[in-house]
Amino acid sequence: WLERKAQTDSLVIGILTEAGLPAELYYMSMIESGLNSHARSRVGAVGYWQFMPGTARHFRLRRDWWVDERRDLEMSTRAAATYLSQLYNHFQDWALVLAAYNAGEGRIDRIIKRAGHRDFWRLPLPSETRNHIPKFIATARICADPARYGFAPPPPSPLRYDVVTVDRPTDLDVVARCAGAAKDEVRALNPALLRGVSPPDPRGYPVRVPPGRGEA
């Protein structure tokens, strides 16, 4: 996780800060997915922020035969920021926000109503949700001082790329060859493209290539 954090934190924290959210919410994506674009839960949640199909559709993340934007770090983080903002506006309590992100706001509302209070630590939550916040706190503390806990994280290596609009279905290996880049690198920058091909969109599709290779 710390190796992936070295690549992703600047982009994710930038989006969260832009949305007026605490930067620490970054750690949610760590405990949700291990910062793995291909993470999939047993119930079908996918990507960095583990969006279910219905939630992804609600927040306008594309999901079809060609593309699953739940696997795209930037797009899914923007959707997560919108969702987290809405949850906070509703609950006004970050522990309840994290619980609702895990279990669903409707379920948390019903549990609060039955319990007659809003104290996260005393609510009769499902075990997975009850453990969610301690996991978040532990992750935040470790990442704040990795050496204290025996970890030696790599130096920051922020994820950077150029974006090129590709106006017809094109294999990413062809994109890599045109950009003078490694095939694996281009594929890794475009995890949302399920077939390794840009989709047949009339207006083109934004494909990512290594920084400085867009013009080529």
Coordinates of C-alpha atoms in Angstrom, one line a residue:
W1 CA 0.0 0.0 0.0
L2 CA 2.8 2.4 0.8
E3 CA 4.4 1.8 -2.6
R4 CA 1.1 2.6 -4.3
K5 CA 0.6 5.6 -2.0
A6 CA 3.9 7.1 -3.2
Q7 CA 2.4 7.3 -6.7
T8 CA -1.2 8.2 -6.0
D9 CA -1.5 10.4 -2.9
S10 CA -0.7 13.8 -4.6
L11 CA -3.5 13.3 -7.2
V12 CA -6.1 12.0 -4.8
I13 CA -5.4 14.5 -2.0
G14 CA -5.5 17.3 -4.6
I15 CA -9.0 16.3 -5.6
L16 CA -10.2 15.9 -2.0
T17 CA -8.8 19.3 -1.1
E18 CA -10.3 20.9 -4.2
A19 CA -13.7 19.5 -3.0
G20 CA -13.2 21.0 0.5
L21 CA -12.8 17.6 2.1
P22 CA -10.2 16.5 4.7
A23 CA -7.1 15.1 3.0
E24 CA -7.1 12.2 5.5
L25 CA -10.1 10.7 3.5
Y26 CA -7.4 9.5 1.2
Y27 CA -6.9 6.6 3.6
M28 CA -10.4 5.4 2.8
S29 CA -9.2 4.3 -0.6
M30 CA -6.4 2.4 1.0
I31 CA -8.6 0.3 3.2
E32 CA -11.3 0.0 0.6
S33 CA -9.0 -1.4 -2.2
G34 CA -5.4 -1.4 -1.2
L35 CA -5.1 1.3 -3.9
N36 CA -5.5 -1.4 -6.5
S37 CA -7.5 -0.4 -9.6
H38 CA -8.5 -4.0 -10.2
A39 CA -9.8 -4.7 -6.7
R40 CA -13.2 -6.4 -6.7
S41 CA -15.2 -7.3 -3.6
R42 CA -17.3 -10.4 -3.2
V43 CA -20.5 -8.4 -3.8
G44 CA -19.2 -6.7 -7.0
A45 CA -17.7 -3.4 -5.8
V46 CA -14.8 -2.4 -8.1
G47 CA -11.9 -0.1 -8.2
Y48 CA -10.0 2.3 -5.9
W49 CA -13.1 3.4 -4.1
Q50 CA -15.1 0.2 -4.4
F51 CA -18.1 1.6 -6.2
M52 CA -21.1 -0.7 -6.6
P53 CA -22.7 -0.6 -10.1
G54 CA -25.7 1.4 -9.0
T55 CA -23.6 3.9 -7.1
A56 CA -21.2 4.3 -10.0
R57 CA -24.1 5.0 -12.4
H58 CA -25.6 7.5 -10.0
F59 CA -22.3 9.4 -9.9
R60 CA -21.9 9.2 -13.7
L61 CA -19.0 6.8 -13.8
R62 CA -19.2 5.0 -17.1
R63 CA -19.5 1.2 -17.0
D64 CA -20.0 -0.8 -20.2
W65 CA -18.4 -3.5 -22.3
W66 CA -15.5 -1.1 -23.2
V67 CA -14.9 1.0 -20.1
D68 CA -15.3 0.7 -16.4
E69 CA -14.4 4.1 -14.9
R70 CA -14.5 2.8 -11.4
R71 CA -11.0 1.6 -12.2
D72 CA -9.8 5.1 -13.2
L73 CA -8.1 6.8 -10.3
E74 CA -8.9 10.4 -11.2
M75 CA -12.5 9.8 -12.3
S76 CA -13.4 7.5 -9.4
T77 CA -11.8 9.9 -6.9
R78 CA -13.9 12.8 -8.2
A79 CA -17.0 10.7 -7.9
A80 CA -16.0 9.6 -4.4
A81 CA -15.4 13.2 -3.4
T82 CA -18.9 14.1 -4.5
Y83 CA -20.4 11.2 -2.6
L84 CA -18.4 11.9 0.6
S85 CA -19.5 15.5 0.5
Q86 CA -23.1 14.4 0.2
L87 CA -22.7 12.0 3.1
Y88 CA -21.2 14.6 5.3
N89 CA -24.0 17.1 4.5
H90 CA -26.4 14.4 5.7
F91 CA -24.7 13.0 8.8
Q92 CA -22.4 15.9 9.9
D93 CA -20.1 13.3 11.6
W94 CA -17.1 11.8 9.9
A95 CA -17.3 8.4 11.7
L96 CA -20.9 8.1 10.5
V97 CA -19.8 9.1 7.0
L98 CA -17.2 6.4 6.9
A99 CA -19.8 3.9 8.2
A100 CA -22.3 5.0 5.6
Y101 CA -19.8 4.7 2.8
N102 CA -19.2 1.1 3.9
A103 CA -22.7 0.0 4.6
G104 CA -24.9 2.5 2.8
E105 CA -26.5 5.7 4.2
G106 CA -30.0 4.1 4.3
R107 CA -28.8 1.3 6.5
I108 CA -27.0 3.6 8.9
D109 CA -30.1 5.9 9.1
R110 CA -32.2 2.8 10.1
I111 CA -29.7 1.7 12.7
I112 CA -29.5 5.2 14.2
K113 CA -33.3 5.4 14.3
R114 CA -33.6 2.1 16.1
A115 CA -30.8 2.9 18.5
G116 CA -32.1 6.3 19.3
H117 CA -28.7 7.9 19.2
R118 CA -25.8 8.9 16.8
D119 CA -22.8 7.7 18.7
F120 CA -20.9 5.5 16.2
W121 CA -19.1 3.6 19.0
R122 CA -22.3 2.5 20.6
L123 CA -24.3 1.7 17.5
P124 CA -25.2 -2.0 16.8
L125 CA -23.4 -2.0 13.4
P126 CA -22.4 -5.0 11.3
S127 CA -18.9 -6.2 12.2
E128 CA -17.4 -5.2 8.9
T129 CA -18.7 -1.6 9.3
R130 CA -17.8 -1.5 13.0
N131 CA -14.2 -2.5 12.1
H132 CA -14.0 0.0 9.3
I133 CA -13.3 3.1 11.3
P134 CA -10.5 1.5 13.5
K135 CA -8.9 0.3 10.2
F136 CA -9.1 3.8 8.9
I137 CA -7.5 5.3 12.1
A138 CA -4.7 2.6 12.1
T139 CA -3.9 3.3 8.5
A140 CA -3.8 7.0 9.0
R141 CA -1.5 6.7 12.0
I142 CA 0.9 4.3 10.2
C143 CA 1.1 6.5 7.1
A144 CA 1.8 9.6 9.3
D145 CA 4.9 7.9 10.7
P146 CA 5.7 4.7 8.9
A147 CA 9.2 4.3 10.5
R148 CA 7.6 4.1 13.9
Y149 CA 5.8 1.0 12.9
G150 CA 8.7 -0.6 11.1
F151 CA 8.0 0.4 7.5
A152 CA 10.4 2.1 5.0
P153 CA 8.2 3.6 2.3
P154 CA 9.6 4.5 -1.0
P155 CA 10.1 8.2 -1.9
P156 CA 7.2 10.0 -3.6
S157 CA 6.9 9.3 -7.4
P158 CA 3.7 11.1 -8.3
L159 CA 1.5 9.6 -11.1
R160 CA 1.8 11.9 -14.2
Y161 CA 0.6 11.6 -17.7
D162 CA -0.4 13.4 -20.9
V163 CA -4.0 12.9 -22.2
V164 CA -4.7 12.4 -25.9
T165 CA -8.1 12.2 -27.4
V166 CA -8.3 9.1 -29.6
D167 CA -11.0 9.4 -32.2
R168 CA -11.5 5.8 -33.2
P169 CA -11.1 2.4 -31.5
T170 CA -7.3 1.9 -31.1
D171 CA -5.4 -0.8 -29.4
L172 CA -3.3 0.5 -26.5
D173 CA -0.3 -1.3 -27.9
V174 CA -0.6 0.8 -31.0
V175 CA -1.0 4.0 -28.8
A176 CA 2.2 3.0 -27.0
R177 CA 4.1 2.4 -30.3
C178 CA 3.0 5.8 -31.6
A179 CA 4.0 7.5 -28.3
G180 CA 7.3 5.7 -28.2
A181 CA 6.4 4.3 -24.8
A182 CA 6.4 0.9 -23.2
K183 CA 3.2 -1.1 -23.8
D184 CA 2.8 -2.1 -20.1
E185 CA 3.2 1.5 -19.0
V186 CA 0.4 2.7 -21.3
R187 CA -1.9 -0.1 -20.2
A188 CA -1.2 0.7 -16.5
L189 CA -2.2 4.3 -17.1
N190 CA -5.5 3.2 -18.6
P191 CA -6.9 0.6 -16.3
A192 CA -10.5 1.7 -17.1
L193 CA -10.2 0.3 -20.7
L194 CA -11.3 -3.2 -20.2
R195 CA -10.4 -4.5 -23.6
G196 CA -7.1 -2.7 -23.9
V197 CA -8.7 -0.7 -26.7
S198 CA -10.1 2.9 -26.8
P199 CA -13.9 2.8 -27.3
P200 CA -15.8 3.8 -30.4
D201 CA -17.0 7.2 -29.1
P202 CA -18.1 9.7 -31.8
R203 CA -16.2 12.5 -29.9
G204 CA -13.2 10.4 -29.1
Y205 CA -11.9 9.1 -25.8
P206 CA -9.2 10.5 -23.5
V207 CA -6.3 8.1 -23.5
R208 CA -3.3 8.6 -21.2
V209 CA 0.3 8.3 -22.2
P210 CA 3.5 8.9 -20.2
P211 CA 4.3 12.6 -19.5
G212 CA 5.9 14.3 -22.5
R213 CA 4.7 11.7 -25.0
G214 CA 1.3 13.3 -25.8
E215 CA 2.5 15.4 -28.7
A216 CA 4.3 12.5 -30.3

